[in-house]
Coordinates of N, CA and C in Angstrom, one line a residue:
M1 N -4.7 17.5 -3.0 CA -4.3 18.9 -2.7 C -5.5 19.6 -2.0
R2 N -6.7 19.4 -2.5 CA -7.8 20.0 -1.8 C -8.0 19.5 -0.4
T3 N -7.7 18.2 -0.2 CA -7.9 17.6 1.1 C -6.9 18.1 2.1
S4 N -5.6 18.3 1.7 CA -4.6 18.8 2.6 C -4.8 20.2 2.9
K5 N -5.3 21.0 2.0 CA -5.7 22.4 2.3 C -6.8 22.5 3.3
L6 N -7.8 21.6 3.2 CA -9.0 21.7 4.1 C -8.5 21.3 5.5
I7 N -7.7 20.2 5.6 CA -7.2 19.8 6.9 C -6.4 20.9 7.5
T8 N -5.5 21.5 6.8 CA -4.7 22.6 7.3 C -5.6 23.7 7.8
F9 N -6.6 24.1 7.1 CA -7.6 25.1 7.5 C -8.2 24.8 8.8
I10 N -8.7 23.5 9.0 CA -9.3 23.1 10.2 C -8.4 23.2 11.4
I11 N -7.1 22.7 11.2 CA -6.1 22.7 12.3 C -5.8 24.2 12.7
L12 N -5.7 25.1 11.7 CA -5.4 26.5 12.1 C -6.6 27.1 12.8
S13 N -7.8 26.7 12.4 CA -9.0 27.2 13.1 C -9.1 26.8 14.5
L14 N -8.7 25.5 14.7 CA -8.7 25.0 16.1 C -7.7 25.7 17.0
M15 N -6.5 26.0 16.4 CA -5.5 26.7 17.2 C -5.9 28.1 17.5
F16 N -6.6 28.7 16.6 CA -7.0 30.1 16.8 C -8.1 30.1 17.9
L17 N -9.0 29.2 17.9 CA -10.1 29.2 18.9 C -9.5 28.8 20.2
K18 N -8.5 28.0 20.3 CA -7.9 27.6 21.5 C -7.2 28.8 22.2
L19 N -6.6 29.6 21.4 CA -5.9 30.7 21.9 C -6.8 31.9 22.3
S20 N -7.9 32.0 21.5 CA -8.7 33.2 21.7 C -9.9 33.1 22.6
A21 N -10.2 31.8 23.0 CA -11.4 31.6 23.8 C -11.0 30.8 25.1
Q22 N -11.7 31.2 26.2 CA -11.4 30.5 27.4 C -12.5 29.4 27.6
N23 N -12.1 28.3 28.1 CA -13.0 27.2 28.3 C -13.7 27.3 29.6
N24 N -15.0 27.5 29.6 CA -15.7 27.6 30.9 C -16.3 26.3 31.4
D25 N -16.1 25.2 30.6 CA -16.6 23.9 31.0 C -15.5 23.2 31.8
D26 N -15.8 22.6 32.9 CA -14.8 22.0 33.7 C -14.2 20.8 33.0
R27 N -14.9 20.1 32.1 CA -14.4 19.0 31.4 C -13.5 19.3 30.3
A28 N -12.4 18.5 30.1 CA -11.6 18.7 28.9 C -12.1 18.0 27.7
F29 N -12.9 17.0 27.9 CA -13.5 16.2 26.8 C -14.7 15.5 27.3
R30 N -15.4 14.9 26.3 CA -16.6 14.0 26.7 C -16.6 12.9 25.6
F31 N -17.3 11.8 26.0 CA -17.4 10.7 25.1 C -18.9 10.5 24.8
G32 N -19.1 9.8 23.6 CA -20.5 9.5 23.2 C -20.5 8.3 22.4
M33 N -21.8 7.9 22.1 CA -22.0 6.8 21.1 C -23.2 7.1 20.2
H34 N -23.2 6.6 19.0 CA -24.2 6.9 18.1 C -24.6 5.8 17.2
F35 N -25.8 5.8 16.7 CA -26.3 4.9 15.7 C -27.0 5.8 14.6
S36 N -26.6 5.7 13.4 CA -27.1 6.7 12.4 C -27.5 6.0 11.1
P37 N -28.8 6.0 10.8 CA -29.3 5.6 9.5 C -28.8 6.6 8.4
N38 N -28.6 6.1 7.2 CA -28.2 7.0 6.1 C -28.8 6.7 4.8
F39 N -28.8 7.6 3.9 CA -29.2 7.4 2.5 C -28.0 7.9 1.7
S40 N -27.5 7.0 0.9 CA -26.3 7.3 0.1 C -26.5 7.0 -1.4
W41 N -25.7 7.6 -2.2 CA -25.8 7.4 -3.7 C -24.5 7.7 -4.3
L42 N -24.3 7.1 -5.5 CA -23.1 7.3 -6.3 C -23.3 8.3 -7.4
S43 N -22.4 9.2 -7.6 CA -22.5 10.2 -8.7 C -21.4 10.0 -9.7
P44 N -21.7 9.3 -10.8 CA -20.7 8.9 -11.8 C -20.1 10.1 -12.5
N45 N -18.8 10.0 -12.8 CA -18.1 11.0 -13.7 C -17.7 10.4 -15.0
T46 N -18.1 9.2 -15.3 CA -17.7 8.5 -16.5 C -18.8 8.5 -17.5
S47 N -18.5 8.8 -18.7 CA -19.5 8.8 -19.8 C -20.1 7.4 -20.0
G48 N -21.4 7.3 -20.1 CA -22.1 6.0 -20.2 C -22.5 5.4 -18.9
Y49 N -22.1 5.9 -17.8 CA -22.5 5.5 -16.5 C -23.6 6.4 -15.9
S50 N -24.6 5.8 -15.3 CA -25.6 6.6 -14.7 C -25.9 6.1 -13.3
S51 N -26.4 7.0 -12.5 CA -26.8 6.7 -11.1 C -28.3 6.2 -11.2
E52 N -28.5 5.1 -10.4 CA -29.9 4.5 -10.5 C -30.5 4.5 -9.1
G53 N -30.2 5.4 -8.3 CA -30.9 5.6 -7.0 C -30.1 5.5 -5.8
M54 N -30.8 5.7 -4.6 CA -30.1 5.7 -3.3 C -30.2 4.3 -2.7
K55 N -29.3 4.1 -1.7 CA -29.3 2.9 -0.8 C -29.5 3.4 0.6
L56 N -30.3 2.6 1.4 CA -30.4 2.8 2.8 C -29.3 2.0 3.5
G57 N -28.6 2.7 4.4 CA -27.5 2.1 5.1 C -27.6 2.5 6.6
F58 N -26.5 2.3 7.3 CA -26.4 2.7 8.7 C -25.0 2.8 9.1
S59 N -24.8 3.5 10.2 CA -23.4 3.6 10.8 C -23.6 3.6 12.4
Y60 N -22.5 3.1 13.0 CA -22.5 3.2 14.5 C -21.1 3.3 15.0
G61 N -20.9 3.8 16.2 CA -19.6 4.0 16.7 C -19.5 4.8 17.9
L62 N -18.3 5.2 18.2 CA -18.0 6.0 19.4 C -17.4 7.4 19.0
S63 N -17.7 8.4 19.8 CA -17.3 9.8 19.5 C -16.5 10.3 20.7
A64 N -15.6 11.2 20.4 CA -14.8 11.9 21.5 C -14.8 13.4 21.1
E65 N -15.2 14.2 22.0 CA -15.2 15.7 21.7 C -14.3 16.4 22.8
F66 N -13.4 17.3 22.3 CA -12.5 18.0 23.1 C -12.9 19.4 23.2
F67 N -13.1 20.0 24.4 CA -13.6 21.4 24.5 C -12.4 22.3 24.2
L68 N -12.6 23.2 23.3 CA -11.7 24.3 23.0 C -12.1 25.5 23.8
S69 N -13.4 25.6 23.9 CA -14.0 26.7 24.8 C -15.4 26.1 25.1
E70 N -16.2 27.0 25.8 CA -17.6 26.5 26.1 C -18.4 26.2 24.9
N71 N -18.2 26.9 23.8 CA -19.0 26.8 22.6 C -18.3 26.2 21.4
Y72 N -17.0 25.8 21.5 CA -16.3 25.3 20.4 C -15.6 24.0 20.8
L73 N -15.9 22.9 20.0 CA -15.3 21.6 20.3 C -14.7 21.0 19.1
F74 N -13.6 20.3 19.3 CA -13.0 19.4 18.3 C -13.5 18.0 18.4
S75 N -14.1 17.5 17.3 CA -14.8 16.2 17.4 C -14.2 15.2 16.5
T76 N -14.0 14.0 17.0 CA -13.5 12.9 16.2 C -14.1 11.6 16.8
G77 N -13.6 10.4 16.3 CA -14.2 9.2 16.8 C -13.9 8.1 15.8
V78 N -14.5 6.9 16.0 CA -14.4 5.8 15.2 C -15.8 5.3 14.8
T79 N -16.1 5.1 13.6 CA -17.4 4.7 13.1 C -17.3 3.6 12.1
F80 N -18.2 2.6 12.2 CA -18.4 1.6 11.2 C -19.6 2.0 10.3
S81 N -19.4 2.1 9.0 CA -20.5 2.6 8.2 C -20.8 1.7 7.0
T82 N -22.0 1.6 6.6 CA -22.4 0.9 5.3 C -23.0 1.9 4.4
L83 N -22.4 2.1 3.2 CA -22.8 3.1 2.2 C -22.8 2.4 0.9
G84 N -23.2 3.1 -0.1 CA -23.2 2.6 -1.5 C -24.1 3.3 -2.4
G85 N -24.5 2.6 -3.5 CA -25.4 3.2 -4.5 C -25.5 2.2 -5.7
K86 N -26.3 2.7 -6.7 CA -26.6 1.8 -7.8 C -26.1 2.5 -9.1
L87 N -25.4 1.7 -9.9 CA -24.9 2.2 -11.2 C -25.4 1.4 -12.4
K88 N -25.6 2.0 -13.5 CA -26.0 1.4 -14.7 C -24.9 1.7 -15.8
Y89 N -24.5 0.7 -16.5 CA -23.4 0.9 -17.6 C -23.4 -0.3 -18.5
E90 N -22.7 -0.2 -19.6 CA -22.6 -1.2 -20.6 C -21.4 -2.1 -20.2
G91 N -21.7 -3.5 -20.2 CA -20.7 -4.4 -19.8 C -20.9 -5.7 -20.5
A92 N -20.4 -6.8 -19.9 CA -20.5 -8.1 -20.5 C -20.7 -9.2 -19.5
K93 N -21.3 -10.3 -19.9 CA -21.5 -11.4 -18.9 C -21.3 -12.8 -19.6
E94 N -20.5 -13.7 -19.0 CA -20.3 -15.0 -19.6 C -21.5 -15.9 -19.1
V95 N -22.1 -16.5 -20.1 CA -23.2 -17.5 -19.9 C -23.0 -18.7 -20.7
N96 N -22.8 -19.9 -20.0 CA -22.6 -21.1 -20.7 C -21.3 -21.1 -21.6
G97 N -20.3 -20.4 -21.1 CA -19.1 -20.3 -21.8 C -19.0 -19.3 -22.9
I98 N -20.1 -18.5 -23.1 CA -20.2 -17.5 -24.2 C -20.3 -16.1 -23.5
V99 N -19.4 -15.2 -23.9 CA -19.5 -13.8 -23.3 C -20.4 -13.0 -24.2
T100 N -21.4 -12.4 -23.5 CA -22.4 -11.6 -24.2 C -22.4 -10.2 -23.8
P101 N -22.5 -9.2 -24.7 CA -22.6 -7.8 -24.2 C -24.0 -7.6 -23.6
T102 N -24.0 -6.8 -22.5 CA -25.3 -6.6 -21.8 C -25.2 -5.3 -21.1
T103 N -26.4 -4.7 -20.8 CA -26.4 -3.5 -19.9 C -26.5 -4.1 -18.4
V104 N -25.6 -3.5 -17.6 CA -25.4 -4.0 -16.2 C -26.0 -3.0 -15.2
L105 N -26.8 -3.5 -14.3 CA -27.2 -2.7 -13.2 C -26.5 -3.3 -11.9
Q106 N -25.6 -2.4 -11.4 CA -24.8 -2.9 -10.2 C -25.3 -2.2 -8.9
D107 N -25.6 -3.0 -7.9 CA -26.0 -2.5 -6.6 C -24.8 -2.7 -5.7
L108 N -24.1 -1.6 -5.4 CA -22.9 -1.6 -4.6 C -23.1 -1.3 -3.2
K109 N -22.5 -2.1 -2.3 CA -22.5 -1.9 -0.8 C -21.1 -1.9 -0.3
I110 N -20.7 -0.8 0.3 CA -19.3 -0.7 0.8 C -19.3 -0.5 2.3
N111 N -18.5 -1.3 3.0 CA -18.3 -1.2 4.5 C -17.0 -0.4 4.7
Y112 N -17.2 0.7 5.5 CA -16.0 1.5 5.8 C -15.8 1.6 7.3
L113 N -14.5 1.9 7.7 CA -14.1 2.4 9.0 C -13.9 3.9 8.8
D114 N -14.7 4.7 9.5 CA -14.6 6.1 9.4 C -13.8 6.7 10.5
I115 N -13.0 7.8 10.2 CA -12.4 8.6 11.2 C -12.6 10.1 10.9
P116 N -13.7 10.7 11.4 CA -14.0 12.0 11.1 C -13.2 13.0 11.9
L117 N -12.9 14.2 11.4 CA -12.3 15.3 12.1 C -13.1 16.5 11.8
T118 N -13.8 17.0 12.8 CA -14.7 18.2 12.6 C -14.6 19.2 13.7
L119 N -14.9 20.4 13.3 CA -15.1 21.5 14.3 C -16.5 21.7 14.6
K120 N -16.9 21.7 15.9 CA -18.3 21.8 16.3 C -18.5 23.1 17.0
L121 N -19.5 23.9 16.6 CA -19.9 25.1 17.2 C -21.3 24.9 17.8
K122 N -21.4 25.2 19.1 CA -22.6 24.9 19.9 C -23.0 26.2 20.6
T123 N -24.4 26.4 20.7 CA -24.9 27.6 21.4 C -24.9 27.2 22.9
N124 N -25.1 28.3 23.7 CA -25.4 28.0 25.1 C -26.8 27.4 25.2
P125 N -27.1 26.6 26.2 CA -28.4 26.0 26.4 C -29.5 27.0 26.4
I126 N -30.6 26.8 25.7 CA -31.8 27.5 25.8 C -32.9 26.6 26.4
G127 N -33.0 26.7 27.7 CA -33.8 25.7 28.5 C -33.0 24.5 28.6
Y128 N -33.5 23.4 28.0 CA -32.8 22.1 28.0 C -32.1 21.8 26.7
I129 N -32.2 22.7 25.7 CA -31.8 22.5 24.3 C -30.7 23.4 23.9
A130 N -29.6 22.8 23.3 CA -28.6 23.6 22.7 C -28.5 23.2 21.2
Y131 N -28.2 24.2 20.4 CA -28.1 23.9 18.9 C -26.7 23.9 18.5
Y132 N -26.3 23.1 17.5 CA -25.0 23.0 17.0 C -24.9 22.9 15.5
G133 N -23.7 23.3 15.0 CA -23.4 23.1 13.6 C -21.9 22.5 13.6
N134 N -21.6 21.7 12.6 CA -20.3 21.2 12.5 C -19.8 21.1 11.1
F135 N -18.5 21.1 10.8 CA -18.0 20.9 9.5 C -16.6 20.3 9.6
G136 N -16.1 19.6 8.6 CA -14.8 19.0 8.6 C -14.6 18.0 7.5
V137 N -13.8 17.0 7.7 CA -13.5 16.0 6.7 C -13.7 14.6 7.4
N138 N -14.0 13.7 6.6 CA -14.2 12.3 7.0 C -13.3 11.4 6.2
S139 N -12.4 10.7 6.8 CA -11.5 9.7 6.1 C -12.1 8.3 6.3
Q140 N -12.4 7.7 5.2 CA -13.1 6.4 5.2 C -12.2 5.3 4.6
F141 N -12.0 4.2 5.4 CA -11.1 3.1 5.0 C -12.0 1.9 4.7
R142 N -12.0 1.5 3.4 CA -12.8 0.3 3.0 C -12.2 -1.0 3.5
F143 N -13.1 -1.8 4.1 CA -12.6 -3.1 4.5 C -13.5 -4.2 3.9
K144 N -14.6 -3.9 3.2 CA -15.3 -4.9 2.5 C -16.2 -4.2 1.5
A145 N -16.4 -4.8 0.3 CA -17.4 -4.3 -0.7 C -18.0 -5.5 -1.4
K146 N -19.3 -5.4 -1.5 CA -20.0 -6.5 -2.3 C -21.1 -5.8 -3.2
S147 N -21.4 -6.6 -4.2 CA -22.4 -6.1 -5.2 C -23.3 -7.1 -5.6
N148 N -24.6 -6.7 -6.0 CA -25.5 -7.5 -6.7 C -25.6 -7.0 -8.1
F149 N -25.6 -7.9 -9.1 CA -25.6 -7.5 -10.5 C -26.9 -8.1 -11.2
E150 N -27.5 -7.2 -12.0 CA -28.6 -7.6 -12.9 C -28.2 -7.3 -14.3
Y151 N -28.6 -8.3 -15.2 CA -28.2 -8.1 -16.6 C -29.4 -8.1 -17.5
E152 N -29.5 -7.0 -18.3 CA -30.6 -6.9 -19.2 C -30.5 -7.9 -20.4
N153 N -31.7 -8.4 -20.8 CA -31.8 -9.2 -22.0 C -31.1 -10.6 -21.8
L154 N -30.9 -11.0 -20.6 CA -30.3 -12.3 -20.3 C -31.2 -13.2 -19.4
N155 N -32.5 -13.1 -19.7 CA -33.5 -14.0 -19.1 C -33.5 -13.8 -17.6
G156 N -33.3 -12.6 -17.1 CA -33.4 -12.3 -15.6 C -32.2 -12.8 -14.9
L157 N -31.1 -13.0 -15.5 CA -29.9 -13.5 -14.9 C -29.4 -12.5 -13.8
E158 N -29.0 -13.0 -12.7 CA -28.5 -12.1 -11.6 C -27.3 -12.8 -10.9
D159 N -26.4 -12.0 -10.3 CA -25.4 -12.5 -9.4 C -25.5 -11.7 -8.1
S160 N -25.4 -12.4 -7.0 CA -25.7 -11.8 -5.7 C -24.4 -12.0 -4.8
D161 N -24.2 -10.9 -4.0 CA -23.1 -10.9 -3.0 C -21.8 -11.2 -3.6
V162 N -21.5 -10.6 -4.7 CA -20.2 -10.8 -5.3 C -19.1 -9.9 -4.6
N163 N -18.0 -10.5 -4.2 CA -16.9 -9.7 -3.6 C -16.3 -8.8 -4.6
V164 N -16.4 -7.5 -4.4 CA -15.8 -6.5 -5.4 C -14.9 -5.5 -4.7
S165 N -14.3 -6.0 -3.6 CA -13.4 -5.1 -2.8 C -12.2 -4.6 -3.7
S166 N -11.8 -5.4 -4.6 CA -10.6 -5.0 -5.5 C -11.1 -3.9 -6.5
D167 N -12.4 -3.7 -6.7 CA -12.9 -2.7 -7.6 C -13.3 -1.4 -6.9
V168 N -13.0 -1.3 -5.6 CA -13.3 -0.1 -4.8 C -12.1 0.3 -4.1
K169 N -11.8 1.6 -4.2 CA -10.5 2.2 -3.7 C -10.6 2.0 -2.1
F170 N -9.4 1.9 -1.6 CA -9.2 1.7 -0.1 C -9.6 2.9 0.7
I171 N -9.3 4.1 0.2 CA -9.6 5.3 0.9 C -10.6 6.2 0.2
N172 N -11.5 6.8 0.9 CA -12.5 7.8 0.4 C -12.5 9.0 1.4
I173 N -12.4 10.2 0.8 CA -12.4 11.4 1.6 C -13.7 12.2 1.3
S174 N -14.4 12.6 2.4 CA -15.6 13.4 2.2 C -15.6 14.7 3.0
L175 N -16.3 15.7 2.5 CA -16.5 16.9 3.3 C -17.8 16.7 4.1
I176 N -17.7 17.1 5.4 CA -18.8 17.0 6.3 C -19.4 18.3 6.6
V177 N -20.7 18.5 6.5 CA -21.4 19.7 6.9 C -22.7 19.2 7.6
G178 N -23.0 19.7 8.8 CA -24.2 19.2 9.5 C -24.6 20.2 10.6
G179 N -25.7 19.8 11.3 CA -26.2 20.5 12.4 C -27.3 19.7 13.1
G180 N -27.7 20.2 14.3 CA -28.7 19.5 15.0 C -28.9 20.2 16.4
I181 N -29.5 19.3 17.3 CA -29.7 19.8 18.7 C -29.2 18.8 19.7
E182 N -28.9 19.3 20.9 CA -28.6 18.4 22.0 C -29.6 18.7 23.1
Y183 N -30.2 17.7 23.7 CA -31.2 17.8 24.8 C -30.6 17.3 26.0
N184 N -30.5 18.1 27.0 CA -29.9 17.7 28.3 C -30.9 16.9 29.1
L185 N -30.5 15.6 29.4 CA -31.3 14.8 30.3 C -31.1 15.1 31.8
S186 N -29.8 15.1 32.1 CA -29.4 15.4 33.5 C -27.9 15.5 33.6
G187 N -27.4 16.4 34.3 CA -26.0 16.5 34.5 C -25.3 16.7 33.2
N188 N -24.3 15.8 32.9 CA -23.6 15.9 31.6 C -24.1 15.0 30.5
T189 N -25.3 14.4 30.7 CA -25.8 13.4 29.8 C -26.8 14.2 28.8
N190 N -26.4 14.1 27.5 CA -27.2 14.8 26.5 C -27.6 13.9 25.4
I191 N -28.8 14.0 24.9 CA -29.2 13.2 23.7 C -29.0 14.2 22.5
M192 N -28.5 13.6 21.4 CA -28.1 14.4 20.2 C -29.0 13.9 19.1
V193 N -29.5 14.8 18.3 CA -30.3 14.5 17.0 C -29.8 15.5 16.0
G194 N -29.3 15.0 14.9 CA -28.9 15.9 13.8 C -28.9 15.3 12.5
I195 N -28.5 16.1 11.5 CA -28.5 15.7 10.1 C -27.1 16.1 9.5
T196 N -26.5 15.2 8.8 CA -25.2 15.5 8.2 C -25.2 15.2 6.7
Y197 N -24.6 16.1 5.9 CA -24.4 15.8 4.5 C -22.9 15.5 4.3
Q198 N -22.6 14.3 3.7 CA -21.2 14.0 3.4 C -21.0 14.0 1.9
N199 N -20.2 14.9 1.4 CA -19.9 15.2 0.0 C -18.6 14.6 -0.4
G200 N -18.6 13.4 -0.9 CA -17.4 12.7 -1.3 C -16.7 13.4 -2.5
F201 N -15.4 13.7 -2.4 CA -14.8 14.3 -3.6 C -13.6 13.5 -4.1
T202 N -13.5 12.2 -3.7 CA -12.5 11.4 -4.3 C -13.2 10.2 -5.0
N203 N -12.6 9.6 -6.0 CA -13.2 8.5 -6.8 C -13.2 7.3 -5.9
V204 N -14.3 6.6 -5.8 CA -14.4 5.4 -5.0 C -14.2 4.1 -5.8
L205 N -14.3 4.2 -7.2 CA -14.1 3.1 -8.0 C -12.7 2.8 -8.4
D206 N -12.3 1.6 -8.6 CA -11.0 1.2 -8.9 C -11.0 0.1 -10.0
S207 N -11.7 0.4 -11.1 CA -11.8 -0.5 -12.2 C -11.8 0.2 -13.6
K208 N -11.7 -0.5 -14.6 CA -11.6 0.0 -16.0 C -13.0 -0.2 -16.7
T209 N -13.3 0.7 -17.6 CA -14.6 0.6 -18.3 C -14.4 -0.4 -19.5
Y210 N -15.5 -0.8 -20.0 CA -15.4 -1.7 -21.2 C -15.3 -0.8 -22.5
L211 N -14.5 -1.4 -23.4 CA -14.4 -0.7 -24.7 C -15.7 -1.0 -25.5
L212 N -16.3 0.1 -25.9 CA -17.6 0.0 -26.6 C -17.4 0.0 -28.1
D213 N -18.3 -0.7 -28.8 CA -18.2 -0.7 -30.3 C -19.1 0.4 -30.8
A214 N -19.3 0.4 -32.2 CA -20.1 1.5 -32.8 C -21.5 1.5 -32.4
S215 N -22.1 0.4 -31.9 CA -23.5 0.4 -31.4 C -23.6 0.7 -30.0
G216 N -22.5 1.0 -29.3 CA -22.5 1.4 -27.9 C -22.5 0.2 -26.9
K217 N -22.2 -1.0 -27.5 CA -22.2 -2.2 -26.6 C -20.7 -2.6 -26.4
A218 N -20.5 -3.4 -25.4 CA -19.2 -3.9 -25.1 C -18.6 -4.7 -26.2
T219 N -17.3 -4.4 -26.5 CA -16.6 -5.1 -27.6 C -16.2 -6.5 -27.2
I220 N -16.4 -7.5 -28.1 CA -16.0 -8.9 -27.9 C -14.9 -9.1 -28.9
D221 N -13.7 -9.6 -28.5 CA -12.6 -9.8 -29.4 C -12.7 -11.2 -30.1
N222 N -11.7 -11.5 -30.9 CA -11.8 -12.7 -31.7 C -11.7 -14.0 -30.9
T223 N -11.2 -13.8 -29.6 CA -11.1 -15.0 -28.7 C -12.4 -15.2 -27.9
G224 N -13.3 -14.3 -28.1 CA -14.6 -14.4 -27.4 C -14.6 -13.7 -26.0
K225 N -13.6 -12.8 -25.8 CA -13.5 -12.2 -24.5 C -13.9 -10.7 -24.6
A226 N -14.5 -10.2 -23.6 CA -14.8 -8.7 -23.5 C -13.6 -7.9 -23.4
V227 N -13.5 -6.8 -24.1 CA -12.3 -5.9 -24.1 C -12.5 -4.8 -23.1
K228 N -11.6 -4.6 -22.2 CA -11.6 -3.4 -21.3 C -10.8 -2.3 -22.0
S229 N -11.2 -1.1 -21.7 CA -10.5 0.1 -22.2 C -9.4 0.5 -21.2
N230 N -8.6 1.6 -21.5 CA -7.6 2.1 -20.6 C -8.2 3.2 -19.7
K231 N -9.5 3.4 -19.9 CA -10.2 4.5 -19.1 C -10.7 4.0 -17.8
A232 N -10.4 4.7 -16.7 CA -10.8 4.3 -15.4 C -12.3 4.7 -15.2
A233 N -13.0 3.9 -14.5 CA -14.4 4.2 -14.1 C -14.3 5.2 -12.9
S234 N -15.2 6.1 -12.8 CA -15.1 7.1 -11.8 C -16.5 7.5 -11.2
A235 N -16.6 7.6 -9.9 CA -17.8 8.0 -9.3 C -17.5 8.5 -7.9
N236 N -18.3 9.5 -7.4 CA -18.2 10.0 -6.1 C -19.3 9.5 -5.2
L237 N -19.0 9.3 -3.9 CA -20.0 8.8 -3.0 C -20.5 10.0 -2.1
H238 N -21.9 10.1 -2.0 CA -22.5 11.1 -1.2 C -23.5 10.5 -0.3
S239 N -23.8 11.2 0.8 CA -24.8 10.6 1.7 C -25.4 11.7 2.6
F240 N -26.7 11.4 3.0 CA -27.3 12.2 4.1 C -27.4 11.2 5.3
V241 N -27.0 11.7 6.5 CA -27.0 10.9 7.6 C -27.9 11.5 8.7
L242 N -28.7 10.7 9.3 CA -29.5 11.1 10.5 C -28.7 10.6 11.7
N243 N -28.2 11.6 12.5 CA -27.4 11.3 13.6 C -28.2 11.2 14.9
L244 N -28.1 10.0 15.5 CA -28.8 9.8 16.8 C -27.8 9.3 17.8
G245 N -27.6 10.0 18.9 CA -26.6 9.6 19.8 C -26.8 10.1 21.2
V246 N -25.9 9.8 22.1 CA -25.9 10.3 23.5 C -24.5 10.6 23.9
Y247 N -24.3 11.7 24.6 CA -23.0 12.1 25.1 C -23.1 12.1 26.6
F248 N -21.9 11.8 27.2 CA -21.8 11.7 28.7 C -20.7 12.7 29.2

């Protein structure tokens, strides 16, 4: 519901700006490319889950901006991004045929195809530099997810590059807020440097928590298997992105 309202607001804003402002730029649109390092983290909403730090990732792709007026643009594009974070929670691990309760540290890496929809407000050039701000939504479609796992009290046991795509939801929606500068090199060629905050407001996890016993450890049933609860694990994905790009 919040997503649909935000998208509706952006569309209405674009229509208003198109009707109320005259485009003084001869171009109807422009294209660009970008490479963007990022720092991302997971913010868990589930009791017993904690965030254990940020991950360094990156994104790259193509952008298209449509001029609504000289200072207002509708921006979209296609981006491939790598995001993630680290979670700590109570779980279980099978070792030599025996399932043992343990505290799990999960290092999650998610690969997304991003399609952002943003409204960009840009100043007139001051010398060679123009300043901009943008806001909107980013729809992210997961195509791969892997994790590294560490298990406490199991003699340093680890699992690496485990495919966990089935434990990550296919779609993630984020609010985008950012700003930066554009430096004109010559003609229509501009270098762009900016910072964006992406505030994820949908759950990225698609798994169940473990049922915990009175001591706060994962429950092992009479057959020697760890018991999952009916409660879904939940966490939101957030990131700061350093935008580096060029527009033509």
